[in-house]
Amino acid sequence: MRLTINGAEHDVLSPPLATLLHVLREEIGVTSPKAGCNQGGCGACTVLVDGEPRRSCLTPVAALEDAHVTTVEGLGEPDALSEVQAAFHEHYAAQCGFCTAGFVMATEALTRRARGDVERAEVIEALSGHVCRCTGYVKIVEAATAAVRGEVSADEASADTAPHAPDEVTLIPGSPA
Ligand code: FES
Ligand code: FES
């Protein structure tokens, strides 16, 4: 079957009942979605499927023929952040970062759906299925609210957020990184 992931088409070789999370991380090498609970309860694996947030740990790829999947890797670049990424950077909305990709993608979906002067309660509702084990909710909600309202400084989008060392990163299959 074929999937479009962050604008690039891929032939998926995993079995049809493999989860989208498995395909992204272990077959394609897209590692921003995280395996937190693998049971649909934490939101760390959230990606967009045709623009809607989905728990990739619960989504068999067989249900996604010709779907368009977007992950954090498809949003911005280290020196050209998307508005949501820039908001999270500006508001220091990550601690260990394990939950961050899920929150960013949920915020991205809300921004596409309801950009404007949303109430804080709407943002909290949209993020309510996400768990941050570092309990960084105040900063996360501030960042998400700013992103949805479009209150992100232009300088943040071009901030230098690229990792500086090491040059080579070795990813170990099955690791949570
Ligand atoms: S890993 Fe999918 S919801 Fe927790
Ligand atoms: S920043 Fe650590 S789990 Fe949320």
XYZ file of N, CA, C and O and ligand atoms in Angstrom:
716
model
N 0.838 -1.204 0.000
C 0.000 0.000 0.000
C 0.872 1.253 0.000
O 2.050 1.184 0.310
N 0.264 2.344 -0.379
C 1.023 3.592 -0.451
C 0.505 4.602 0.571
O -0.691 4.690 0.827
N 1.442 5.309 1.122
C 1.130 6.382 2.072
C 1.932 7.616 1.676
O 3.079 7.485 1.231
N 1.342 8.763 1.831
C 2.108 9.999 1.658
C 2.433 10.534 3.043
O 1.534 10.817 3.840
N 3.719 10.611 3.325
C 4.171 11.049 4.651
C 4.989 12.317 4.487
O 6.033 12.316 3.812
N 4.500 13.380 5.060
C 5.164 14.684 4.963
C 5.477 15.051 3.517
O 6.568 15.550 3.188
N 4.533 14.738 2.643
C 4.642 15.142 1.241
C 5.374 14.156 0.356
O 5.392 14.343 -0.871
N 5.972 13.119 0.933
C 6.703 12.135 0.126
C 5.932 10.816 0.110
O 5.468 10.356 1.158
N 5.826 10.218 -1.072
C 5.103 8.951 -1.182
C 6.000 7.794 -0.762
O 7.190 7.761 -1.062
N 5.383 6.833 -0.059
C 6.119 5.653 0.396
C 5.299 4.409 0.110
O 4.078 4.395 0.333
N 5.966 3.352 -0.371
C 5.351 2.033 -0.412
C 5.581 1.395 0.940
O 6.729 1.204 1.360
N 4.504 1.052 1.628
C 4.625 0.473 2.964
C 4.729 -1.043 2.839
O 3.901 -1.684 2.189
N 5.744 -1.608 3.474
C 5.990 -3.042 3.372
C 5.535 -3.802 4.613
O 5.451 -5.027 4.600
N 5.249 -3.082 5.695
C 4.816 -3.750 6.922
C 3.463 -4.415 6.710
O 2.702 -4.022 5.817
N 3.114 -5.414 7.539
C 1.810 -6.080 7.418
C 0.663 -5.084 7.602
O 0.832 -4.063 8.280
N -0.512 -5.371 7.022
C -1.626 -4.414 7.057
C -2.067 -4.021 8.459
O -2.549 -2.913 8.663
N -1.905 -4.938 9.422
C -2.348 -4.599 10.768
C -1.251 -3.957 11.617
O -1.460 -3.668 12.787
N -0.099 -3.725 10.997
C 0.926 -2.956 11.719
C 0.372 -1.569 11.987
O -0.389 -1.016 11.194
N 0.753 -1.020 13.131
C 0.241 0.319 13.445
C 1.004 1.380 12.655
O 2.163 1.186 12.268
N 0.325 2.503 12.470
C 0.984 3.632 11.801
C 2.224 4.054 12.581
O 3.245 4.414 11.984
N 2.157 3.996 13.905
C 3.317 4.366 14.724
C 4.506 3.471 14.400
O 5.637 3.951 14.223
N 4.264 2.174 14.300
C 5.340 1.235 13.966
C 5.908 1.550 12.585
O 7.137 1.586 12.401
N 5.033 1.772 11.622
C 5.495 2.041 10.253
C 6.331 3.314 10.214
O 7.410 3.354 9.604
N 5.845 4.351 10.879
C 6.576 5.620 10.856
C 7.965 5.458 11.473
O 8.974 5.854 10.878
N 8.011 4.876 12.667
C 9.273 4.837 13.396
C 10.219 3.767 12.888
O 11.408 4.014 12.688
N 9.691 2.555 12.696
C 10.580 1.419 12.421
C 10.797 1.168 10.931
O 11.818 0.611 10.556
N 9.826 1.550 10.086
C 10.027 1.299 8.655
C 10.502 2.549 7.921
O 11.429 2.498 7.116
N 9.879 3.688 8.213
C 10.197 4.904 7.457
C 11.304 5.713 8.147
O 12.016 6.472 7.497
N 11.425 5.575 9.458
C 12.452 6.328 10.174
C 12.014 7.717 10.591
O 12.845 8.599 10.816
N 10.715 7.917 10.704
C 10.173 9.191 11.213
C 9.945 9.003 12.707
O 9.053 8.260 13.120
N 10.751 9.671 13.527
C 10.786 9.305 14.945
C 10.188 10.347 15.894
O 10.290 10.192 17.110
N 9.567 11.402 15.354
C 8.957 12.359 16.297
C 7.771 11.752 17.046
O 7.613 12.016 18.243
N 6.910 10.936 16.426
C 5.824 10.315 17.208
C 6.425 9.301 18.184
O 7.274 8.498 17.804
N 6.004 9.358 19.421
C 6.590 8.513 20.466
C 5.614 7.443 20.937
O 4.404 7.668 20.974
N 6.160 6.302 21.316
C 5.356 5.235 21.908
C 5.317 5.452 23.411
O 6.218 5.035 24.131
N 4.304 6.161 23.873
C 4.182 6.411 25.304
C 3.489 5.257 25.991
O 4.089 4.527 26.773
N 2.220 5.076 25.700
C 1.437 4.028 26.357
C 1.083 2.890 25.404
O 0.790 1.788 25.837
N 1.097 3.190 24.097
C 0.683 2.205 23.082
C -0.748 1.742 23.272
O -1.128 0.680 22.794
N -1.537 2.505 23.983
C -2.922 2.111 24.250
C -3.903 3.244 23.982
O -5.047 3.176 24.409
N -3.460 4.300 23.357
C -4.382 5.385 23.025
C -4.626 6.370 24.148
O -5.480 7.243 24.026
N -3.870 6.264 25.244
C -4.191 7.083 26.400
C -3.347 8.316 26.626
O -3.724 9.172 27.423
N -2.205 8.453 25.951
C -1.291 9.543 26.334
C -1.090 10.610 25.273
O -0.660 11.715 25.580
N -1.339 10.285 24.015
C -1.231 11.280 22.948
C 0.163 11.484 22.398
O 0.343 12.272 21.464
N 1.164 10.801 22.939
C 2.543 11.039 22.487
C 2.773 10.624 21.033
O 3.722 11.074 20.398
N 1.903 9.774 20.523
C 2.067 9.246 19.160
C 1.224 10.001 18.138
O 1.132 9.578 16.990
N 0.621 11.118 18.537
C -0.349 11.798 17.673
C 0.301 12.361 16.405
O 1.340 13.020 16.456
N -0.338 12.087 15.283
C 0.060 12.660 13.986
C -1.219 13.154 13.314
O -2.325 12.900 13.803
N -1.063 13.849 12.212
C -2.237 14.233 11.445
C -2.436 13.253 10.297
O -1.493 12.932 9.576
N -3.667 12.769 10.150
C -4.030 11.948 8.995
C -5.085 12.734 8.234
O -6.165 13.019 8.769
N -4.720 13.126 7.030
C -5.589 14.002 6.234
C -6.052 15.207 7.067
O -7.223 15.603 7.032
N -5.133 15.746 7.828
C -5.376 16.981 8.577
C -5.991 16.808 9.942
O -6.086 17.770 10.702
N -6.401 15.580 10.295
C -7.041 15.355 11.591
C -6.087 14.626 12.529
O -5.372 13.717 12.102
N -6.080 15.012 13.815
C -5.181 14.318 14.751
C -5.617 12.874 14.984
O -6.796 12.609 15.192
N -4.643 11.959 14.924
C -4.947 10.539 15.136
C -3.882 9.931 16.035
O -2.708 10.287 15.968
N -4.307 8.966 16.847
C -3.360 8.216 17.680
C -2.723 7.148 16.794
O -3.378 6.152 16.452
N -1.499 7.358 16.413
C -0.893 6.424 15.460
C -0.664 5.057 16.075
O -0.533 4.070 15.358
N -0.647 4.956 17.421
C -0.441 3.650 18.052
C -1.672 2.765 17.923
O -1.582 1.556 18.132
N -2.810 3.357 17.597
C -4.051 2.581 17.487
C -4.526 2.456 16.037
O -5.585 1.894 15.795
N -3.769 3.005 15.099
C -4.248 3.091 13.718
C -3.536 2.076 12.837
O -2.343 2.232 12.548
N -4.234 1.016 12.388
C -3.581 0.076 11.470
C -3.393 0.731 10.107
O -4.276 1.441 9.622
N -2.255 0.491 9.487
C -1.994 1.147 8.199
C -2.981 0.707 7.126
O -3.199 1.415 6.147
N -3.598 -0.463 7.318
C -4.565 -0.936 6.318
C -5.719 0.051 6.146
O -6.355 0.084 5.090
N -5.965 0.862 7.166
C -7.075 1.814 7.100
C -6.674 3.123 6.436
O -7.489 4.047 6.360
N -5.443 3.192 5.938
C -4.918 4.503 5.516
C -4.508 4.559 4.051
O -3.737 5.443 3.674
N -4.978 3.663 3.229
C -4.560 3.665 1.826
C -4.694 5.065 1.230
O -5.749 5.706 1.320
N -3.608 5.556 0.654
C -3.552 6.868 -0.006
C -3.768 8.052 0.934
O -4.016 9.167 0.469
N -3.688 7.806 2.234
C -3.853 8.926 3.172
C -2.599 9.803 3.184
O -1.503 9.356 2.812
N -2.780 11.033 3.632
C -1.660 11.961 3.810
C -1.389 12.097 5.308
O -2.267 12.504 6.063
N -0.194 11.728 5.698
C 0.193 11.765 7.109
C 1.181 12.910 7.318
O 2.112 13.092 6.518
N 0.958 13.667 8.364
C 1.885 14.767 8.692
C 2.389 14.580 10.108
O 1.612 14.312 11.032
N 3.688 14.714 10.263
C 4.313 14.651 11.580
C 5.081 15.961 11.806
O 5.136 16.818 10.917
N 5.716 16.074 12.960
C 6.495 17.287 13.231
C 7.552 17.510 12.146
O 7.844 18.652 11.772
N 8.101 16.426 11.620
C 9.132 16.566 10.587
C 8.608 17.281 9.346
O 9.386 17.810 8.543
N 7.281 17.288 9.179
C 6.690 17.916 8.006
C 6.241 19.344 8.239
O 5.644 19.959 7.346
N 6.522 19.888 9.418
C 6.043 21.241 9.721
C 7.058 22.310 9.347
O 6.787 23.185 8.543
N 8.207 22.281 9.964
C 9.188 23.336 9.699
C 10.593 22.768 9.717
O 10.793 21.564 9.832
N 11.551 23.653 9.587
C 12.965 23.284 9.633
C 13.577 23.906 10.887
O 13.025 24.861 11.439
N 14.727 23.402 11.324
C 15.347 23.972 12.525
C 15.558 25.487 12.444
O 15.478 26.177 13.465
N 15.847 26.029 11.262
C 16.035 27.485 11.161
C 14.839 28.178 10.505
O 14.914 29.346 10.129
N 13.752 27.449 10.347
C 12.527 28.042 9.790
C 11.341 27.296 10.391
O 10.679 26.497 9.736
N 11.107 27.564 11.691
C 10.082 26.828 12.418
C 8.690 27.189 11.908
O 8.450 28.316 11.467
N 7.786 26.237 12.008
C 6.378 26.562 11.771
C 5.896 27.439 12.929
O 6.565 27.555 13.972
N 4.740 28.023 12.759
C 4.221 28.917 13.800
C 4.029 28.164 15.124
O 4.346 28.684 16.196
N 3.515 26.942 15.047
C 3.286 26.177 16.277
C 4.622 25.807 16.924
O 4.798 25.950 18.148
N 5.562 25.369 16.131
C 6.882 25.049 16.685
C 7.511 26.284 17.330
O 8.096 26.206 18.414
N 7.399 27.420 16.651
C 7.977 28.659 17.181
C 7.316 29.045 18.500
O 7.983 29.511 19.426
N 6.012 28.832 18.604
C 5.311 29.159 19.849
C 5.811 28.272 20.989
O 6.033 28.746 22.109
N 5.998 26.994 20.725
C 6.499 26.091 21.768
C 7.926 26.493 22.168
O 8.291 26.428 23.344
N 8.717 26.909 21.198
C 10.080 27.347 21.492
C 10.055 28.632 22.313
O 10.739 28.761 23.331
N 9.247 29.569 21.907
C 9.174 30.873 22.577
C 8.699 30.736 24.023
O 9.150 31.458 24.901
N 7.790 29.807 24.270
C 7.203 29.685 25.610
C 7.876 28.590 26.446
O 7.360 28.228 27.498
N 8.995 28.071 25.976
C 9.713 27.024 26.719
C 8.765 25.891 27.107
O 8.717 25.453 28.263
N 8.030 25.386 26.125
C 6.951 24.438 26.421
C 7.399 22.986 26.310
O 6.581 22.115 25.998
N 8.667 22.723 26.541
C 9.139 21.337 26.544
C 10.139 21.155 27.663
O 10.972 22.026 27.904
N 10.040 20.035 28.341
C 11.048 19.692 29.341
C 11.829 18.484 28.814
O 12.790 18.652 28.084
N 11.382 17.262 29.099
C 12.102 16.131 28.492
C 11.779 16.017 27.005
O 12.544 15.447 26.234
N 10.632 16.531 26.585
C 10.280 16.532 25.169
C 9.539 15.303 24.688
O 9.126 15.249 23.520
N 9.352 14.318 25.563
C 8.750 13.068 25.094
C 7.317 13.271 24.585
O 6.906 12.666 23.604
N 6.590 14.149 25.233
C 5.198 14.381 24.848
C 5.052 15.457 23.785
O 3.964 15.672 23.245
N 6.135 16.181 23.502
C 6.024 17.450 22.780
C 5.473 17.293 21.366
O 4.619 18.085 20.932
N 5.929 16.283 20.643
C 5.458 16.131 19.260
C 3.944 15.935 19.224
O 3.260 16.473 18.340
N 3.426 15.177 20.182
C 1.980 14.965 20.223
C 1.231 16.254 20.491
O 0.227 16.560 19.848
N 1.728 17.044 21.451
C 1.091 18.329 21.745
C 1.187 19.270 20.543
O 0.246 20.005 20.236
N 2.340 19.265 19.885
C 2.516 20.153 18.723
C 1.532 19.779 17.614
O 0.896 20.660 17.011
N 1.365 18.490 17.366
C 0.459 18.100 16.282
C -0.998 18.362 16.654
O -1.804 18.756 15.798
N -1.353 18.188 17.920
C -2.722 18.522 18.339
C -2.959 20.020 18.210
O -4.042 20.469 17.795
N -1.944 20.812 18.545
C -2.060 22.268 18.408
C -2.131 22.672 16.944
O -2.885 23.571 16.560
N -1.350 21.997 16.119
C -1.392 22.265 14.676
C -2.805 22.016 14.129
O -3.334 22.823 13.354
N -3.413 20.914 14.551
C -4.781 20.609 14.083
C -5.757 21.680 14.547
O -6.617 22.130 13.776
N -5.617 22.108 15.810
C -6.522 23.146 16.316
C -6.300 24.462 15.574
O -7.260 25.178 15.250
N -5.042 24.777 15.286
C -4.733 26.020 14.574
C -5.366 26.020 13.184
O -5.909 27.031 12.728
N -5.309 24.880 12.508
C -5.917 24.801 11.174
C -7.437 24.895 11.254
O -8.079 25.424 10.364
N -7.993 24.365 12.341
C -9.457 24.286 12.463
C -10.065 25.581 12.996
O -11.155 25.966 12.587
N -9.348 26.236 13.911
C -9.997 27.334 14.646
C -9.037 28.468 14.912
O -8.945 28.977 16.025
N -8.304 28.876 13.900
C -7.348 29.961 14.112
C -8.096 31.249 14.488
O -9.112 31.584 13.889
N -7.575 31.915 15.465
C -8.215 33.167 15.859
C -8.187 33.334 17.357
O -7.372 32.718 18.055
N -9.098 34.132 17.848
C -9.097 34.490 19.258
C -9.835 33.436 20.080
O -10.916 33.685 20.617
N -9.261 32.260 20.174
C -9.914 31.172 20.897
C -9.778 31.390 22.399
O -8.857 32.059 22.867
N -10.705 30.807 23.125
C -10.630 30.847 24.585
C -9.610 29.814 25.057
O -9.417 28.772 24.428
N -8.992 30.126 26.192
C -8.028 29.189 26.777
C -8.690 27.831 27.022
O -8.074 26.784 26.831
N -9.961 27.849 27.421
C -10.668 26.598 27.698
C -10.777 25.724 26.450
O -10.733 24.488 26.541
N -10.896 26.347 25.283
C -10.966 25.567 24.033
C -9.634 24.875 23.771
O -9.589 23.744 23.272
N -8.566 25.580 24.073
C -7.237 24.997 23.876
C -7.048 23.813 24.816
O -6.587 22.730 24.414
N -7.437 24.007 26.070
C -7.298 22.926 27.052
C -8.136 21.724 26.621
O -7.686 20.575 26.706
N -9.314 21.979 26.113
C -10.179 20.893 25.636
C -9.490 20.128 24.492
O -9.471 18.896 24.471
N -8.892 20.870 23.562
C -8.246 20.228 22.410
C -7.031 19.402 22.817
O -6.674 18.439 22.145
N -6.399 19.795 23.919
C -5.186 19.091 24.371
C -5.478 18.095 25.480
O -4.566 17.474 26.025
N -6.747 17.920 25.804
C -7.087 17.192 27.020
C -6.700 15.717 26.970
O -6.528 15.098 28.006
N -6.556 15.150 25.802
C -6.178 13.742 25.722
C -4.692 13.507 25.768
O -4.232 12.397 25.529
N -3.933 14.556 26.068
C -2.477 14.436 26.046
C -1.916 14.507 27.459
O -2.356 15.312 28.276
N -0.938 13.676 27.703
C -0.328 13.600 29.032
C 1.126 14.051 28.940
O 1.861 13.617 28.048
N 1.509 14.946 29.856
C 2.914 15.338 29.987
C 3.408 14.821 31.330
O 2.997 15.328 32.381
N 4.297 13.863 31.276
C 4.774 13.272 32.540
C 5.631 14.269 33.312
O 5.820 14.115 34.507
N 6.157 15.284 32.626
C 6.906 16.338 33.320
C 5.978 17.397 33.908
O 6.448 18.345 34.519
N 4.705 17.273 33.659
C 3.660 18.186 34.152
C 3.886 19.625 33.702
O 3.634 20.567 34.449
N 4.326 19.803 32.464
C 4.588 21.160 31.973
C 3.372 21.817 31.347
O 3.489 22.580 30.389
N 2.219 21.581 31.921
C 0.971 21.993 31.258
C 0.808 23.512 31.138
O 0.237 23.990 30.166
N 1.275 24.262 32.122
C 1.076 25.719 32.064
C 1.756 26.284 30.819
O 1.152 27.023 30.027
N 3.012 25.920 30.628
C 3.758 26.410 29.464
C 3.177 25.869 28.165
O 3.124 26.576 27.148
N 2.773 24.628 28.176
C 2.229 24.021 26.957
C 0.945 24.736 26.537
O 0.762 25.076 25.365
N 0.075 24.984 27.491
C -1.191 25.666 27.164
C -0.921 27.103 26.719
O -1.547 27.603 25.779
N 0.055 27.764 27.355
C 0.423 29.126 26.914
C 0.910 29.100 25.468
O 0.516 29.936 24.649
N 1.760 28.145 25.153
C 2.307 28.056 23.799
C 1.215 27.753 22.785
O 1.136 28.382 21.721
N 0.376 26.789 23.111
C -0.677 26.401 22.173
C -1.662 27.551 21.962
O -2.094 27.813 20.826
N -1.980 28.256 23.032
C -2.911 29.383 22.908
C -2.312 30.472 22.021
O -2.983 31.028 21.140
N -1.035 30.767 22.234
C -0.364 31.776 21.408
C -0.352 31.351 19.941
O -0.592 32.163 19.039
N -0.090 30.075 19.702
C -0.034 29.600 18.317
C -1.396 29.736 17.644
O -1.501 30.222 16.505
N -2.427 29.311 18.330
C -3.762 29.342 17.711
C -4.209 30.782 17.485
O -4.883 31.098 16.501
N -3.788 31.676 18.378
C -4.149 33.096 18.217
C -3.221 33.822 17.236
O -3.425 34.998 16.944
N -2.171 33.153 16.771
C -1.230 33.797 15.849
C -0.318 34.787 16.537
O 0.257 35.670 15.886
N -0.123 34.609 17.857
C 0.704 35.548 18.616
C 2.112 34.980 18.789
O 2.535 34.623 19.886
N 2.816 34.863 17.682
C 4.166 34.304 17.703
C 5.092 35.309 17.035
O 4.795 35.796 15.940
N 6.211 35.622 17.701
C 7.092 36.635 17.112
C 7.827 36.049 15.908
O 8.187 34.872 15.885
N 8.036 36.900 14.918
C 8.695 36.455 13.685
C 10.108 35.972 13.972
O 10.606 35.051 13.328
N 10.770 36.575 14.984
C 12.147 36.176 15.290
C 12.222 34.724 15.742
O 13.199 34.031 15.486
N 11.174 34.269 16.442
C 11.196 32.893 16.927
C 11.228 31.897 15.787
O 11.869 30.861 15.852
N 10.496 32.209 14.721
C 10.412 31.267 13.599
C 11.772 31.028 12.969
O 12.035 29.959 12.420
N 12.648 32.023 13.042
C 13.964 31.857 12.421
C 15.057 31.650 13.465
O 16.239 31.768 13.163
N 14.648 31.338 14.706
C 15.649 31.094 15.747
C 16.497 29.885 15.383
O 16.037 28.973 14.704
N 17.744 29.900 15.827
C 18.641 28.778 15.539
C 18.367 27.660 16.533
O 18.845 27.691 17.657
N 17.568 26.690 16.117
C 17.209 25.606 17.028
C 17.856 24.290 16.628
O 17.518 23.250 17.165
N 18.759 24.360 15.665
C 19.388 23.118 15.211
C 20.263 22.537 16.318
O 20.908 23.281 17.057
N 20.265 21.214 16.445
C 21.186 20.619 17.421
C 22.622 20.901 17.019
O 22.945 20.941 15.838
N 23.486 21.161 17.987
C 24.858 21.559 17.660
C 25.856 20.420 17.756
O 26.939 20.511 17.235
N 25.507 19.366 18.467
C 26.438 18.244 18.552
C 25.651 17.033 19.040
O 24.656 17.189 19.736
N 25.991 15.853 18.738
C 27.053 15.505 17.805
C 26.552 15.594 16.369
O 25.361 15.683 16.138
N 27.459 15.554 15.403
C 27.059 15.648 13.998
C 26.307 14.406 13.561
O 25.376 14.458 12.790
N 26.725 13.257 14.081
C 26.066 12.012 13.685
C 25.270 11.467 14.853
O 25.766 11.392 15.964
N 24.033 11.103 14.584
C 23.171 10.544 15.625
C 22.868 9.099 15.237
O 22.470 8.829 14.108
N 23.094 8.191 16.160
C 22.803 6.794 15.876
C 21.479 6.435 16.523
O 21.314 6.546 17.732
N 20.500 6.089 15.692
C 19.200 5.711 16.208
C 19.149 4.200 16.358
O 19.474 3.459 15.428
N 18.764 3.745 17.518
C 18.687 2.306 17.772
C 17.246 1.871 17.570
O 16.343 2.404 18.228
N 16.990 0.947 16.619
C 15.598 0.526 16.384
C 14.930 0.100 17.686
O 15.514 -0.627 18.480
N 13.729 0.604 17.898
C 12.987 0.233 19.091
C 13.239 1.150 20.266
O 12.548 1.075 21.272
N 14.237 2.048 20.150
C 14.482 2.959 21.273
C 13.432 4.061 21.246
O 12.849 4.358 20.210
N 13.155 4.682 22.386
C 12.124 5.726 22.434
C 12.616 7.069 21.909
O 11.851 8.004 21.839
N 13.880 7.214 21.543
C 14.418 8.534 21.170
C 13.828 9.018 19.860
O 13.406 8.240 19.049
S 1.370 5.951 22.543
Fe -0.420 6.332 21.410
S -1.731 7.320 22.798
Fe -0.005 6.771 24.035
S 7.945 17.449 28.486
Fe 8.421 15.548 29.424
S 6.645 14.369 29.104
Fe 6.066 16.354 28.526
